[in-house]
Amino acid sequence: MYTINIRPIRVGGLLLPSNVLMAPLAGYTCYPFRMLAYELGAGLCFTEMCSANALKYEDRATNRLLITTPAEPVKAVQLLGGNPAVMERMAKSPFLEAFDIIDINMGCPVPNVFKSGEGSALMQDAKRAAAIIRGCKRSGKVVTVKCRVGIRENELFAAEFARVCEDAGADMITIHGRSRSMMYDGAPHMEEIAHAKAAVSIPVIANGGIFSVEDAGRMMAYTGADGIMVARYGLENPFIFAELTGKPCEKPALTLLSEQMALTAQHYDETFTLRYMKKLASYMMKKRKGTKQYKERLYRSGCLDELREVMALIFADNPA
């Protein structure tokens, strides 16, 4: 059994309440989910990935990703882009005025993002990556970077890239233990995260392959990282944040979901609320016995009242 050193962590001028972070996940880490993760003990949560180019053109769907309120403890936006000038302009823009932290996406492996010179493609261009970090720092905000251990299996360089980020002014770096070619599968290269941690003095957060408290403990013990970032498992079991941090939570899953629905409906339209709640409920029912029979009905729900009824059937007898 591994001992997990859960503690507050300083990032730039900010003191986060815990070193357990929730990853930015497209389609999921909207304002309501971030508030849920914070309630359960997460020290930092990020918006879904926001394109700097889309922001530049005031894209409505992108603006919706930036919904927040003063109730959110720490506000962190993840920004995607490959043009240093555009990234700097958006970092300084009124669109991001409410946010405390700008996290630069240098890890997305998706082909269309990679081909456009964004996401993990920036790891191949240290000069441009550094220019983007320096430009975003001129916003006066805390700037963090999320990257991978490398591009291909025979070309891993997490420590080298971590030094590039630190030298350019990054306040923290999160390293996904898989290379770009691995996408989201395979065992993370924990030794690469350990090398990066030894190479820099800024906080290093370890990400990838964390699907239990045991996984989190193993990752921290092996890498010596300053904290861990939970991704997909945070959707399947949001209680992981309470389990890791020891924050008491006696609310059953149905209560959490009901509160999520109410908060989502307060800030988004019904179409978005239905889509988001169906996806979240589907994730949370994954390992619950006897719930598969309700999945089709869950996705057929045409209004919030109907969805509420189905969720009650799925989660009523499964309190945790």
PDB file of N, CA and C in Angstrom, residues 176-233:
ATOM      1  N   HIS A 176       1.507  14.199 -18.849  1.00  0.00           N
ATOM      2  CA  HIS A 176       0.787  12.956 -19.138  1.00  0.00           C
ATOM      3  C   HIS A 176       1.844  11.919 -19.490  1.00  0.00           C
ATOM      4  N   GLY A 177       1.829  10.803 -18.794  1.00  0.00           N
ATOM      5  CA  GLY A 177       2.884   9.805 -18.921  1.00  0.00           C
ATOM      6  C   GLY A 177       2.900   9.014 -20.214  1.00  0.00           C
ATOM      7  N   ARG A 178       2.003   9.318 -21.142  1.00  0.00           N
ATOM      8  CA  ARG A 178       2.003   8.623 -22.427  1.00  0.00           C
ATOM      9  C   ARG A 178       2.549   9.550 -23.515  1.00  0.00           C
ATOM     10  N   SER A 179       3.137   8.957 -24.527  1.00  0.00           N
ATOM     11  CA  SER A 179       3.605   9.745 -25.677  1.00  0.00           C
ATOM     12  C   SER A 179       2.419  10.091 -26.564  1.00  0.00           C
ATOM     13  N   ARG A 180       2.638  10.988 -27.501  1.00  0.00           N
ATOM     14  CA  ARG A 180       1.563  11.366 -28.420  1.00  0.00           C
ATOM     15  C   ARG A 180       1.090  10.151 -29.222  1.00  0.00           C
ATOM     16  N   SER A 181       2.012   9.298 -29.647  1.00  0.00           N
ATOM     17  CA  SER A 181       1.644   8.128 -30.458  1.00  0.00           C
ATOM     18  C   SER A 181       0.810   7.114 -29.681  1.00  0.00           C
ATOM     19  N   MET A 182       0.904   7.131 -28.345  1.00  0.00           N
ATOM     20  CA  MET A 182       0.126   6.194 -27.518  1.00  0.00           C
ATOM     21  C   MET A 182      -1.319   6.650 -27.339  1.00  0.00           C
ATOM     22  N   MET A 183      -1.587   7.902 -27.676  1.00  0.00           N
ATOM     23  CA  MET A 183      -2.918   8.487 -27.474  1.00  0.00           C
ATOM     24  C   MET A 183      -3.330   8.346 -26.001  1.00  0.00           C
ATOM     25  N   TYR A 184      -4.342   7.492 -25.710  1.00  0.00           N
ATOM     26  CA  TYR A 184      -4.844   7.365 -24.334  1.00  0.00           C
ATOM     27  C   TYR A 184      -4.709   5.940 -23.781  1.00  0.00           C
ATOM     28  N   ASP A 185      -3.925   5.108 -24.474  1.00  0.00           N
ATOM     29  CA  ASP A 185      -3.795   3.704 -24.072  1.00  0.00           C
ATOM     30  C   ASP A 185      -2.356   3.356 -23.721  1.00  0.00           C
ATOM     31  N   GLY A 186      -2.218   2.286 -22.950  1.00  0.00           N
ATOM     32  CA  GLY A 186      -0.889   1.798 -22.595  1.00  0.00           C
ATOM     33  C   GLY A 186      -0.417   2.327 -21.256  1.00  0.00           C
ATOM     34  N   ALA A 187       0.595   1.645 -20.706  1.00  0.00           N
ATOM     35  CA  ALA A 187       1.130   2.020 -19.388  1.00  0.00           C
ATOM     36  C   ALA A 187       1.911   3.324 -19.477  1.00  0.00           C
ATOM     37  N   PRO A 188       1.617   4.279 -18.600  1.00  0.00           N
ATOM     38  CA  PRO A 188       2.358   5.549 -18.610  1.00  0.00           C
ATOM     39  C   PRO A 188       3.844   5.340 -18.312  1.00  0.00           C
ATOM     40  N   HIS A 189       4.684   6.165 -18.905  1.00  0.00           N
ATOM     41  CA  HIS A 189       6.132   6.127 -18.659  1.00  0.00           C
ATOM     42  C   HIS A 189       6.430   6.948 -17.398  1.00  0.00           C
ATOM     43  N   MET A 190       6.264   6.319 -16.255  1.00  0.00           N
ATOM     44  CA  MET A 190       6.442   7.047 -14.998  1.00  0.00           C
ATOM     45  C   MET A 190       7.878   7.523 -14.812  1.00  0.00           C
ATOM     46  N   GLU A 191       8.839   6.770 -15.370  1.00  0.00           N
ATOM     47  CA  GLU A 191      10.243   7.164 -15.215  1.00  0.00           C
ATOM     48  C   GLU A 191      10.518   8.505 -15.898  1.00  0.00           C
ATOM     49  N   GLU A 192       9.787   8.795 -16.977  1.00  0.00           N
ATOM     50  CA  GLU A 192       9.967  10.074 -17.676  1.00  0.00           C
ATOM     51  C   GLU A 192       9.461  11.241 -16.813  1.00  0.00           C
ATOM     52  N   ILE A 193       8.353  11.016 -16.118  1.00  0.00           N
ATOM     53  CA  ILE A 193       7.839  12.053 -15.213  1.00  0.00           C
ATOM     54  C   ILE A 193       8.839  12.274 -14.079  1.00  0.00           C
ATOM     55  N   ALA A 194       9.420  11.187 -13.585  1.00  0.00           N
ATOM     56  CA  ALA A 194      10.425  11.287 -12.518  1.00  0.00           C
ATOM     57  C   ALA A 194      11.642  12.093 -12.987  1.00  0.00           C
ATOM     58  N   HIS A 195      12.090  11.870 -14.235  1.00  0.00           N
ATOM     59  CA  HIS A 195      13.224  12.624 -14.776  1.00  0.00           C
ATOM     60  C   HIS A 195      12.882  14.112 -14.851  1.00  0.00           C
ATOM     61  N   ALA A 196      11.640  14.415 -15.283  1.00  0.00           N
ATOM     62  CA  ALA A 196      11.220  15.816 -15.388  1.00  0.00           C
ATOM     63  C   ALA A 196      11.165  16.471 -14.018  1.00  0.00           C
ATOM     64  N   LYS A 197      10.658  15.750 -13.041  1.00  0.00           N
ATOM     65  CA  LYS A 197      10.573  16.273 -11.675  1.00  0.00           C
ATOM     66  C   LYS A 197      11.965  16.617 -11.148  1.00  0.00           C
ATOM     67  N   ALA A 198      12.942  15.785 -11.458  1.00  0.00           N
ATOM     68  CA  ALA A 198      14.314  16.013 -10.991  1.00  0.00           C
ATOM     69  C   ALA A 198      14.997  17.168 -11.731  1.00  0.00           C
ATOM     70  N   ALA A 199      14.446  17.524 -12.908  1.00  0.00           N
ATOM     71  CA  ALA A 199      15.111  18.510 -13.764  1.00  0.00           C
ATOM     72  C   ALA A 199      14.696  19.951 -13.500  1.00  0.00           C
ATOM     73  N   VAL A 200      13.552  20.151 -12.821  1.00  0.00           N
ATOM     74  CA  VAL A 200      13.036  21.522 -12.640  1.00  0.00           C
ATOM     75  C   VAL A 200      12.686  21.785 -11.185  1.00  0.00           C
ATOM     76  N   SER A 201      12.504  23.059 -10.867  1.00  0.00           N
ATOM     77  CA  SER A 201      12.144  23.427  -9.492  1.00  0.00           C
ATOM     78  C   SER A 201      10.676  23.812  -9.352  1.00  0.00           C
ATOM     79  N   ILE A 202       9.972  24.035 -10.482  1.00  0.00           N
ATOM     80  CA  ILE A 202       8.538  24.329 -10.414  1.00  0.00           C
ATOM     81  C   ILE A 202       7.773  23.033 -10.136  1.00  0.00           C
ATOM     82  N   PRO A 203       6.538  23.128  -9.612  1.00  0.00           N
ATOM     83  CA  PRO A 203       5.762  21.911  -9.347  1.00  0.00           C
ATOM     84  C   PRO A 203       5.530  21.090 -10.619  1.00  0.00           C
ATOM     85  N   VAL A 204       5.641  19.776 -10.477  1.00  0.00           N
ATOM     86  CA  VAL A 204       5.360  18.841 -11.566  1.00  0.00           C
ATOM     87  C   VAL A 204       4.208  17.945 -11.126  1.00  0.00           C
ATOM     88  N   ILE A 205       3.164  17.901 -11.946  1.00  0.00           N
ATOM     89  CA  ILE A 205       1.981  17.088 -11.651  1.00  0.00           C
ATOM     90  C   ILE A 205       1.982  15.877 -12.589  1.00  0.00           C
ATOM     91  N   ALA A 206       1.743  14.693 -12.038  1.00  0.00           N
ATOM     92  CA  ALA A 206       1.742  13.460 -12.823  1.00  0.00           C
ATOM     93  C   ALA A 206       0.327  13.087 -13.239  1.00  0.00           C
ATOM     94  N   ASN A 207       0.171  12.722 -14.502  1.00  0.00           N
ATOM     95  CA  ASN A 207      -1.140  12.411 -15.075  1.00  0.00           C
ATOM     96  C   ASN A 207      -1.028  11.170 -15.957  1.00  0.00           C
ATOM     97  N   GLY A 208      -2.115  10.415 -16.025  1.00  0.00           N
ATOM     98  CA  GLY A 208      -2.163   9.262 -16.920  1.00  0.00           C
ATOM     99  C   GLY A 208      -2.282   7.947 -16.177  1.00  0.00           C
ATOM    100  N   GLY A 209      -3.292   7.166 -16.516  1.00  0.00           N
ATOM    101  CA  GLY A 209      -3.431   5.826 -15.951  1.00  0.00           C
ATOM    102  C   GLY A 209      -3.827   5.786 -14.490  1.00  0.00           C
ATOM    103  N   ILE A 210      -4.461   6.826 -13.977  1.00  0.00           N
ATOM    104  CA  ILE A 210      -4.883   6.829 -12.563  1.00  0.00           C
ATOM    105  C   ILE A 210      -6.369   6.497 -12.494  1.00  0.00           C
ATOM    106  N   PHE A 211      -6.662   5.265 -12.079  1.00  0.00           N
ATOM    107  CA  PHE A 211      -8.037   4.772 -12.006  1.00  0.00           C
ATOM    108  C   PHE A 211      -8.393   4.245 -10.621  1.00  0.00           C
ATOM    109  N   SER A 212      -7.582   4.593  -9.614  1.00  0.00           N
ATOM    110  CA  SER A 212      -7.860   4.172  -8.239  1.00  0.00           C
ATOM    111  C   SER A 212      -6.941   4.935  -7.298  1.00  0.00           C
ATOM    112  N   VAL A 213      -7.235   4.833  -6.010  1.00  0.00           N
ATOM    113  CA  VAL A 213      -6.357   5.426  -4.999  1.00  0.00           C
ATOM    114  C   VAL A 213      -4.989   4.751  -5.061  1.00  0.00           C
ATOM    115  N   GLU A 214      -4.985   3.433  -5.300  1.00  0.00           N
ATOM    116  CA  GLU A 214      -3.736   2.675  -5.413  1.00  0.00           C
ATOM    117  C   GLU A 214      -2.883   3.203  -6.577  1.00  0.00           C
ATOM    118  N   ASP A 215      -3.532   3.447  -7.733  1.00  0.00           N
ATOM    119  CA  ASP A 215      -2.807   3.992  -8.889  1.00  0.00           C
ATOM    120  C   ASP A 215      -2.188   5.348  -8.562  1.00  0.00           C
ATOM    121  N   ALA A 216      -2.961   6.181  -7.873  1.00  0.00           N
ATOM    122  CA  ALA A 216      -2.476   7.522  -7.515  1.00  0.00           C
ATOM    123  C   ALA A 216      -1.257   7.422  -6.602  1.00  0.00           C
ATOM    124  N   GLY A 217      -1.321   6.525  -5.628  1.00  0.00           N
ATOM    125  CA  GLY A 217      -0.215   6.332  -4.700  1.00  0.00           C
ATOM    126  C   GLY A 217       1.027   5.820  -5.400  1.00  0.00           C
ATOM    127  N   ARG A 218       0.835   4.871  -6.317  1.00  0.00           N
ATOM    128  CA  ARG A 218       1.964   4.319  -7.068  1.00  0.00           C
ATOM    129  C   ARG A 218       2.612   5.410  -7.922  1.00  0.00           C
ATOM    130  N   MET A 219       1.782   6.208  -8.582  1.00  0.00           N
ATOM    131  CA  MET A 219       2.297   7.274  -9.441  1.00  0.00           C
ATOM    132  C   MET A 219       3.134   8.277  -8.644  1.00  0.00           C
ATOM    133  N   MET A 220       2.627   8.701  -7.486  1.00  0.00           N
ATOM    134  CA  MET A 220       3.353   9.686  -6.681  1.00  0.00           C
ATOM    135  C   MET A 220       4.634   9.094  -6.096  1.00  0.00           C
ATOM    136  N   ALA A 221       4.555   7.838  -5.661  1.00  0.00           N
ATOM    137  CA  ALA A 221       5.732   7.192  -5.068  1.00  0.00           C
ATOM    138  C   ALA A 221       6.838   7.005  -6.099  1.00  0.00           C
ATOM    139  N   TYR A 222       6.456   6.627  -7.306  1.00  0.00           N
ATOM    140  CA  TYR A 222       7.452   6.321  -8.343  1.00  0.00           C
ATOM    141  C   TYR A 222       8.061   7.587  -8.938  1.00  0.00           C
ATOM    142  N   THR A 223       7.230   8.599  -9.148  1.00  0.00           N
ATOM    143  CA  THR A 223       7.697   9.789  -9.865  1.00  0.00           C
ATOM    144  C   THR A 223       8.241  10.885  -8.946  1.00  0.00           C
ATOM    145  N   GLY A 224       7.810  10.874  -7.670  1.00  0.00           N
ATOM    146  CA  GLY A 224       8.180  11.960  -6.773  1.00  0.00           C
ATOM    147  C   GLY A 224       7.470  13.260  -7.119  1.00  0.00           C
ATOM    148  N   ALA A 225       6.408  13.165  -7.938  1.00  0.00           N
ATOM    149  CA  ALA A 225       5.685  14.356  -8.395  1.00  0.00           C
ATOM    150  C   ALA A 225       5.089  15.118  -7.217  1.00  0.00           C
ATOM    151  N   ASP A 226       4.829  16.398  -7.459  1.00  0.00           N
ATOM    152  CA  ASP A 226       4.261  17.261  -6.414  1.00  0.00           C
ATOM    153  C   ASP A 226       2.765  17.049  -6.254  1.00  0.00           C
ATOM    154  N   GLY A 227       2.143  16.367  -7.198  1.00  0.00           N
ATOM    155  CA  GLY A 227       0.712  16.102  -7.117  1.00  0.00           C
ATOM    156  C   GLY A 227       0.305  15.203  -8.259  1.00  0.00           C
ATOM    157  N   ILE A 228      -0.973  14.834  -8.292  1.00  0.00           N
ATOM    158  CA  ILE A 228      -1.477  13.985  -9.370  1.00  0.00           C
ATOM    159  C   ILE A 228      -2.708  14.627  -9.998  1.00  0.00           C
ATOM    160  N   MET A 229      -2.923  14.279 -11.256  1.00  0.00           N
ATOM    161  CA  MET A 229      -4.107  14.752 -11.972  1.00  0.00           C
ATOM    162  C   MET A 229      -4.948  13.553 -12.385  1.00  0.00           C
ATOM    163  N   VAL A 230      -6.204  13.563 -11.976  1.00  0.00           N
ATOM    164  CA  VAL A 230      -7.158  12.508 -12.331  1.00  0.00           C
ATOM    165  C   VAL A 230      -7.885  12.942 -13.598  1.00  0.00           C
ATOM    166  N   ALA A 231      -8.133  12.007 -14.512  1.00  0.00           N
ATOM    167  CA  ALA A 231      -8.848  12.353 -15.742  1.00  0.00           C
ATOM    168  C   ALA A 231     -10.174  11.587 -15.805  1.00  0.00           C
ATOM    169  N   ARG A 232     -10.277  10.599 -16.699  1.00  0.00           N
ATOM    170  CA  ARG A 232     -11.568   9.925 -16.931  1.00  0.00           C
ATOM    171  C   ARG A 232     -12.160   9.291 -15.677  1.00  0.00           C
ATOM    172  N   TYR A 233     -11.305   8.800 -14.779  1.00  0.00           N
ATOM    173  CA  TYR A 233     -11.836   8.148 -13.584  1.00  0.00           C
ATOM    174  C   TYR A 233     -12.578   9.136 -12.680  1.00  0.00           C
TER     175      TYR A 233
END
